[in-house]
Amino acid sequence: MEGPMSPMDVKPLELQQLNNNNLQGAYSAMSPMGSMPPTPAPNYPPNHPLSGSKHLCSICGDKASGKHYGVYSCEGCKGFFKRTVRKDLTYACREDRNCIVDKRQRNRCQYCRYQKCLMCGMKREAVQEERSRGSKANVKVEESYPTSTMKDLTVERILDAEQKSETMNGDNALPYLRVGSSSMVPAEYKGPVSHLCQMVNRQIFQLVDFARRLPHFNTLQKADQIMLLKSGWNELLIATVAWRSVEYIEPDESVNIMGSQERRWKQPSLMCIGPNFTLHRNSANQANVTPIFDRILTELSIKMKKLALDKTELACLKAIILLNSDLRGLQAKTGIDELREKVYSSLEEYCRRNHPADDGRFAQLLLRLPALRSISLKCLDHLFFFHLIGDKPIEQFFEEMLDQPFMAN
């Protein structure tokens, strides 16, 4: 008599049936009184990506990610101003120094963009003070990341890290998510939910492998590596799932708006958790987590589909998420910030080179990050509620994963 199949042995169609039938009942039984407890709205600090989400960038009018150097601004204008000040760059205007600086044309004239940053109130001294504060505690880090050595942090190297991490089978994955004795899962549903947890654990293993393959990540103190992974793993996982789910999004041919060039899409019903492993919307509905399911697919996957987001851009966004220099307690805050800025500039150049007619592409990519952060917080709420996160502290979990042998092939 054959034993039970593992998720890696099940065919896609069989997996879909598993998701629709077994997981529906599992999640339905797990949901107390058919609903999730309300989650209080978090209070974000001023520099959090979500804190300025209701404001517009003072410089270009794009959606602001927060208040930077004294002014509400988007990530693009924030990074542009910081690079200009730190590198003491000078620009020249080819016109009459009165160029339009808006969401579509902000990259056309760097001189006028910088002047508008100053006119709107951005403070050069705020950038200099930020660097000065970090340099006092990170002199060694500053010395370890001169501009010349960061040249290897290219989009090609970042893509290579993404592609090689995907080939890792995850057999050595540690069980961060698991169905234990305290999990709110009825006995008859522990099998399918356990399979789902195993699949997610494999994806987390690949995310750690991706981080270790990024240039300079392994030169950071282990405490910083753990802190970055702890902060970003959920966002990295959701970004990967959203991108994999793009192939299941179909155009809605029934919608035909007269004179409109915009393509419409059907309501997505499948989410790709891993290779040949999909989760159906019916399962999310039975579990009362449809809002999260829909947000991932509509705010991320459909946007990625419209942008035709390629794997290089995905990998760069994941590197930006991982290299979060805003975290408190980082030993190499300044060095990590410079690595992140390098990824920003590399991605911006990649967008400009591969999509010359789309001036706003770089900003559109960055605008997915606040939504990604918001969704990831909601997902964590559900994992904790269902007691699917192990008892081991997450710091210890990532430390053990980083201690495993690493083959940089």
Coordinates of C-alpha atoms in Angstrom, one line a residue:
M1 CA 0.0 0.0 0.0
E2 CA 1.4 3.3 -1.0
G3 CA 2.1 5.9 1.6
P4 CA 0.8 9.5 1.5
M5 CA 2.2 11.8 -1.2
S6 CA 4.4 14.8 -0.3
P7 CA 3.7 18.1 -1.9
M8 CA 6.7 17.7 -4.2
D9 CA 5.2 14.4 -5.5
V10 CA 1.7 15.7 -6.2
K11 CA 0.8 16.8 -9.7
P12 CA -0.5 20.3 -10.2
L13 CA -4.2 19.3 -10.7
E14 CA -4.0 17.0 -7.7
L15 CA -2.5 19.8 -5.7
Q16 CA -5.3 22.1 -6.7
Q17 CA -7.9 19.5 -5.5
L18 CA -6.0 19.2 -2.3
N19 CA -6.1 22.9 -1.8
N20 CA -9.8 23.2 -2.6
N21 CA -11.1 20.3 -0.6
N22 CA -8.8 19.6 2.4
L23 CA -7.5 23.0 3.1
Q24 CA -11.0 24.6 2.8
G25 CA -12.2 22.4 5.6
A26 CA -9.0 22.9 7.6
Y27 CA -9.1 26.7 7.5
S28 CA -12.8 26.8 8.1
A29 CA -12.5 24.7 11.2
M30 CA -9.5 26.7 12.3
S31 CA -11.4 30.0 12.1
P32 CA -13.2 30.7 15.4
M33 CA -16.9 31.7 14.9
G34 CA -16.2 32.2 11.2
S35 CA -14.1 35.4 11.5
M36 CA -10.7 36.7 12.4
P37 CA -10.2 39.0 15.4
P38 CA -9.9 42.6 14.4
T39 CA -6.3 43.8 14.3
P40 CA -5.7 47.3 15.7
A41 CA -4.1 49.7 13.2
P42 CA -0.4 50.0 13.9
N43 CA 1.2 53.3 14.6
Y44 CA 4.1 53.8 12.2
P45 CA 7.1 56.0 13.0
P46 CA 7.7 59.0 10.8
N47 CA 10.4 57.2 8.7
H48 CA 8.2 54.1 8.1
P49 CA 7.3 53.4 4.4
L50 CA 3.6 53.5 5.3
S51 CA 3.5 56.6 7.4
G52 CA 3.3 59.0 4.5
S53 CA 1.1 56.9 2.2
K54 CA -1.7 59.5 2.2
H55 CA 0.7 62.3 1.1
L56 CA 2.1 63.2 -2.3
C57 CA 5.7 63.9 -3.1
S58 CA 6.4 67.6 -2.8
I59 CA 8.9 67.4 -5.6
C60 CA 7.2 65.4 -8.4
G61 CA 3.6 64.8 -7.1
D62 CA 4.0 61.0 -6.9
K63 CA 2.8 59.0 -3.9
A64 CA 5.1 59.9 -0.9
S65 CA 6.6 57.1 1.2
G66 CA 7.2 59.4 4.2
K67 CA 8.9 62.5 5.3
H68 CA 12.5 62.6 4.2
Y69 CA 15.0 65.4 5.0
G70 CA 12.1 67.6 6.1
V71 CA 9.8 67.1 3.2
Y72 CA 7.2 64.5 2.2
S73 CA 8.7 62.8 -0.8
C74 CA 8.7 59.5 -2.8
E75 CA 11.5 57.0 -2.6
G76 CA 12.8 58.1 -6.0
C77 CA 13.2 61.8 -5.0
K78 CA 14.5 60.9 -1.6
G79 CA 17.2 58.7 -3.1
F80 CA 18.1 61.2 -5.8
F81 CA 18.6 64.0 -3.2
K82 CA 20.6 61.8 -0.9
R83 CA 22.9 60.7 -3.8
T84 CA 23.4 64.2 -5.0
V85 CA 24.4 65.5 -1.5
R86 CA 26.6 62.6 -0.5
K87 CA 28.5 62.5 -3.7
D88 CA 28.5 66.3 -4.1
L89 CA 27.2 66.0 -7.6
T90 CA 26.7 69.0 -9.9
Y91 CA 24.2 69.2 -12.8
A92 CA 23.6 71.4 -15.8
C93 CA 20.3 72.2 -17.4
R94 CA 20.1 72.0 -21.2
E95 CA 17.1 74.3 -21.4
D96 CA 16.3 77.5 -19.5
R97 CA 16.5 76.1 -15.9
N98 CA 12.7 76.0 -15.8
C99 CA 12.0 72.4 -16.7
I100 CA 8.8 70.6 -15.6
V101 CA 9.5 68.2 -12.7
D102 CA 6.6 65.8 -12.3
K103 CA 6.0 62.1 -12.0
R104 CA 6.5 61.5 -15.7
Q105 CA 9.4 63.9 -16.4
R106 CA 11.4 64.0 -13.2
N107 CA 14.3 62.1 -14.7
R108 CA 14.7 64.4 -17.7
C109 CA 16.6 67.2 -16.0
Q110 CA 18.6 66.5 -12.9
Y111 CA 19.5 70.2 -12.4
C112 CA 15.9 71.3 -12.2
R113 CA 14.9 68.3 -10.1
Y114 CA 17.6 69.1 -7.5
Q115 CA 16.7 72.8 -7.5
K116 CA 13.1 71.9 -6.8
C117 CA 14.2 69.6 -3.9
L118 CA 15.9 72.6 -2.3
M119 CA 13.0 74.9 -3.1
C120 CA 10.5 72.5 -1.5
G121 CA 12.5 72.5 1.7
M122 CA 14.8 69.4 1.5
K123 CA 17.8 70.0 3.8
R124 CA 21.3 69.2 2.7
E125 CA 22.5 69.2 6.3
A126 CA 19.9 66.5 7.2
V127 CA 21.7 64.1 4.8
Q128 CA 25.1 65.1 6.1
E129 CA 24.0 64.7 9.7
E130 CA 22.5 61.3 8.9
R131 CA 25.8 60.2 7.5
S132 CA 27.8 61.7 10.3
R133 CA 25.7 59.9 13.0
G134 CA 26.2 56.6 11.2
S135 CA 29.9 57.1 10.5
K136 CA 30.8 57.5 14.2
A137 CA 29.5 54.0 14.9
N138 CA 30.4 52.5 11.6
V139 CA 33.9 53.7 10.7
K140 CA 35.0 50.2 9.8
V141 CA 31.9 49.6 7.7
E142 CA 32.4 52.8 5.7
E143 CA 36.0 51.7 5.0
S144 CA 34.8 48.2 3.9
Y145 CA 32.4 49.5 1.3
P146 CA 34.2 52.1 -0.8
T147 CA 32.5 52.9 -4.1
S148 CA 35.1 50.8 -6.0
T149 CA 34.2 47.6 -4.2
M150 CA 30.5 48.0 -4.7
K151 CA 30.8 47.8 -8.4
D152 CA 30.0 44.1 -8.2
L153 CA 26.6 44.8 -6.8
T154 CA 25.1 44.9 -10.3
V155 CA 21.7 43.8 -11.5
E156 CA 23.4 40.8 -13.2
R157 CA 24.8 39.6 -9.8
I158 CA 21.5 40.2 -8.1
L159 CA 19.6 38.3 -10.8
D160 CA 22.2 35.5 -10.5
A161 CA 21.6 35.2 -6.7
E162 CA 17.8 35.0 -7.4
Q163 CA 18.2 32.3 -10.1
K164 CA 20.6 30.1 -8.1
S165 CA 18.6 30.3 -5.0
E166 CA 15.6 29.0 -6.9
T167 CA 17.5 25.8 -7.7
M168 CA 17.9 24.9 -4.0
N169 CA 15.5 22.1 -3.2
G170 CA 15.1 23.1 0.5
D171 CA 15.8 19.6 1.8
N172 CA 17.7 21.2 4.7
A173 CA 15.0 23.7 5.5
L174 CA 14.3 24.2 9.2
P175 CA 10.6 24.0 10.3
Y176 CA 9.8 27.6 11.2
L177 CA 6.1 27.1 10.3
R178 CA 4.7 23.8 11.5
V179 CA 1.6 22.1 12.8
G180 CA 2.3 21.4 16.4
S181 CA 0.3 20.4 19.5
S182 CA -0.7 24.0 20.1
S183 CA -1.8 24.7 16.5
M184 CA -5.5 25.4 16.0
V185 CA -5.8 22.7 13.4
P186 CA -8.2 19.8 13.8
A187 CA -6.6 16.4 13.6
E188 CA -8.2 15.4 10.2
Y189 CA -6.7 18.5 8.6
K190 CA -3.2 18.4 10.0
G191 CA -1.9 16.6 6.9
P192 CA -2.7 19.2 4.2
V193 CA -1.9 22.1 6.4
S194 CA 1.4 20.5 7.3
H195 CA 2.2 20.1 3.6
L196 CA 1.5 23.8 3.1
C197 CA 3.9 24.7 6.0
Q198 CA 6.6 22.5 4.5
M199 CA 6.3 24.3 1.2
V200 CA 6.6 27.7 2.8
N201 CA 9.6 26.5 4.8
R202 CA 11.3 25.6 1.6
Q203 CA 10.6 29.1 0.2
I204 CA 12.1 30.6 3.4
F205 CA 15.2 28.4 2.9
Q206 CA 15.5 29.8 -0.6
L207 CA 15.2 33.4 0.6
V208 CA 18.0 32.9 3.1
D209 CA 20.1 31.4 0.3
F210 CA 19.3 34.4 -1.9
A211 CA 20.5 36.7 0.8
R212 CA 23.8 34.8 1.3
R213 CA 24.5 35.1 -2.5
L214 CA 24.1 38.8 -2.6
P215 CA 27.4 40.6 -2.8
H216 CA 28.6 41.8 0.6
F217 CA 25.8 40.3 2.6
N218 CA 28.1 37.6 4.0
T219 CA 30.6 40.3 5.1
L220 CA 28.1 41.8 7.5
Q221 CA 28.1 40.8 11.2
K222 CA 25.9 37.8 11.8
A223 CA 23.7 39.9 14.2
D224 CA 23.0 42.3 11.3
Q225 CA 22.3 39.4 8.9
I226 CA 19.8 38.0 11.3
M227 CA 18.1 41.3 11.9
L228 CA 17.7 42.0 8.2
L229 CA 16.2 38.5 7.6
K230 CA 13.9 38.8 10.6
S231 CA 12.6 42.1 9.3
G232 CA 12.2 41.2 5.7
W233 CA 11.5 37.5 5.3
N234 CA 7.7 37.9 5.2
E235 CA 7.8 40.6 2.6
L236 CA 10.3 38.7 0.5
L237 CA 8.1 35.6 0.6
I238 CA 5.0 37.5 -0.4
A239 CA 6.8 39.3 -3.2
T240 CA 8.0 36.0 -4.6
V241 CA 4.5 34.4 -4.3
A242 CA 2.9 37.4 -6.0
W243 CA 5.4 37.3 -8.9
R244 CA 4.9 33.5 -9.3
S245 CA 1.1 34.0 -9.4
V246 CA 1.3 36.4 -12.3
E247 CA 1.1 33.5 -14.8
Y248 CA -2.4 32.6 -13.4
I249 CA -3.9 36.1 -14.1
E250 CA -6.1 36.1 -17.2
P251 CA -7.4 39.0 -19.3
D252 CA -11.1 39.7 -19.0
E253 CA -12.2 39.7 -22.7
S254 CA -15.8 40.5 -21.6
V255 CA -14.9 44.0 -20.6
N256 CA -14.6 46.3 -23.5
I257 CA -14.6 50.0 -22.6
M258 CA -15.0 52.2 -25.7
G259 CA -11.8 54.0 -26.6
S260 CA -9.9 52.6 -23.6
Q261 CA -6.5 51.2 -24.2
E262 CA -6.3 49.8 -20.6
R263 CA -6.6 46.0 -20.4
R264 CA -8.8 44.5 -17.7
W265 CA -8.2 41.4 -15.8
K266 CA -10.4 38.7 -14.3
Q267 CA -10.7 38.3 -10.6
P268 CA -7.6 36.0 -9.8
S269 CA -8.5 32.7 -8.2
L270 CA -5.2 30.9 -7.9
M271 CA -2.1 31.8 -5.9
C272 CA 1.2 30.1 -6.6
I273 CA 2.8 29.2 -3.2
G274 CA 5.7 27.3 -4.8
P275 CA 6.6 25.2 -7.9
N276 CA 3.4 23.3 -8.9
F277 CA 1.7 24.3 -5.7
T278 CA -1.3 26.6 -6.0
L279 CA -3.8 27.8 -3.4
H280 CA -7.4 28.4 -4.6
R281 CA -9.5 31.4 -3.6
N282 CA -12.2 29.1 -2.2
S283 CA -9.7 28.0 0.5
A284 CA -9.0 31.7 1.4
N285 CA -12.8 32.4 1.5
Q286 CA -13.5 29.4 3.8
A287 CA -10.7 30.6 6.1
N288 CA -12.0 34.2 6.1
V289 CA -8.7 35.5 4.8
T290 CA -10.0 36.5 1.4
P291 CA -9.0 40.1 1.9
I292 CA -5.3 39.1 2.2
F293 CA -5.6 36.7 -0.7
D294 CA -7.2 39.4 -2.9
R295 CA -4.7 42.1 -1.8
I296 CA -1.7 40.0 -2.8
L297 CA -3.1 39.3 -6.2
T298 CA -4.7 42.7 -7.0
E299 CA -2.2 45.1 -5.4
L300 CA 0.8 43.1 -6.3
S301 CA 0.3 40.3 -8.9
I302 CA -1.9 42.3 -11.2
K303 CA 0.3 45.4 -11.0
M304 CA 3.3 43.2 -11.8
K305 CA 1.4 41.8 -14.8
K306 CA 0.6 45.3 -16.1
L307 CA 4.2 46.3 -15.7
A308 CA 5.5 43.1 -17.2
L309 CA 7.8 43.0 -14.2
D310 CA 10.8 40.8 -15.1
K311 CA 12.9 38.6 -12.8
T312 CA 15.7 41.1 -12.7
E313 CA 13.4 43.8 -11.3
L314 CA 11.9 41.3 -8.9
A315 CA 15.3 40.4 -7.6
C316 CA 16.3 44.0 -7.2
L317 CA 13.2 44.8 -5.2
K318 CA 13.9 41.9 -3.0
A319 CA 17.4 43.2 -2.4
I320 CA 16.0 46.6 -1.5
I321 CA 13.6 45.0 1.0
L322 CA 16.3 42.9 2.5
L323 CA 18.9 45.8 2.9
N324 CA 16.7 47.8 5.2
S325 CA 19.1 50.3 6.8
D326 CA 16.2 52.0 8.7
L327 CA 16.2 49.2 11.3
R328 CA 17.2 50.2 14.8
G329 CA 20.2 48.4 16.3
L330 CA 22.1 47.6 13.1
Q331 CA 25.9 47.7 13.6
A332 CA 26.6 48.4 10.0
K333 CA 23.8 50.9 9.4
T334 CA 25.8 53.2 7.1
G335 CA 27.3 50.3 5.1
I336 CA 23.9 48.7 4.6
D337 CA 22.4 52.0 3.6
E338 CA 25.1 52.5 0.9
L339 CA 24.5 48.9 -0.4
R340 CA 20.8 49.7 -0.7
E341 CA 21.5 53.0 -2.5
K342 CA 23.6 51.1 -4.9
V343 CA 20.7 48.7 -5.6
Y344 CA 18.4 51.7 -6.1
S345 CA 20.7 53.3 -8.6
S346 CA 21.3 50.0 -10.4
L347 CA 17.6 49.3 -10.7
E348 CA 16.9 52.9 -11.8
E349 CA 19.6 52.6 -14.6
Y350 CA 18.2 49.2 -15.6
C351 CA 14.7 50.7 -16.0
R352 CA 16.0 53.6 -18.0
R353 CA 18.0 51.4 -20.2
N354 CA 15.4 48.7 -20.9
H355 CA 12.3 51.0 -20.9
P356 CA 13.5 54.3 -22.3
A357 CA 10.0 55.4 -23.1
D358 CA 8.6 54.8 -19.6
D359 CA 10.1 57.6 -17.4
G360 CA 8.0 56.6 -14.4
R361 CA 8.8 52.9 -14.3
F362 CA 11.3 53.0 -11.5
A363 CA 8.9 54.9 -9.3
Q364 CA 6.1 52.5 -10.2
L365 CA 8.2 49.6 -9.0
L366 CA 9.0 51.3 -5.7
L367 CA 5.3 52.1 -5.1
R368 CA 4.6 48.4 -4.7
L369 CA 6.8 48.3 -1.5
P370 CA 4.3 50.1 0.9
A371 CA 1.5 47.8 -0.1
L372 CA 3.8 44.8 0.3
R373 CA 4.7 45.9 3.8
S374 CA 1.1 46.4 4.8
I375 CA 0.1 43.0 3.5
S376 CA 3.0 41.2 5.2
L377 CA 1.9 42.6 8.6
K378 CA -1.6 41.2 8.1
C379 CA -0.2 37.8 7.1
L380 CA 1.9 37.6 10.3
D381 CA -1.2 38.3 12.3
H382 CA -2.8 35.2 10.9
L383 CA 0.2 33.0 11.3
F384 CA 0.4 33.9 15.0
F385 CA -3.3 33.5 15.4
F386 CA -3.4 30.0 14.1
H387 CA -0.3 29.1 16.1
L388 CA 1.6 27.9 13.0
I389 CA 4.8 29.7 14.0
G390 CA 7.1 27.6 16.0
D391 CA 8.1 28.2 19.6
K392 CA 11.8 28.8 18.7
P393 CA 12.6 32.6 18.6
I394 CA 13.0 33.8 15.0
E395 CA 16.5 35.0 15.8
Q396 CA 17.6 31.5 16.8
F397 CA 15.9 30.1 13.7
F398 CA 17.8 32.3 11.3
E399 CA 21.1 31.9 13.2
E400 CA 20.8 28.1 12.7
M401 CA 20.0 28.6 9.0
L402 CA 23.0 30.8 8.5
D403 CA 25.2 28.3 10.3
Q404 CA 24.4 25.7 7.7
P405 CA 27.1 25.0 5.0
F406 CA 26.9 27.3 2.1
M407 CA 27.9 26.5 -1.4
A408 CA 28.4 29.6 -3.5
N409 CA 28.3 27.8 -6.8

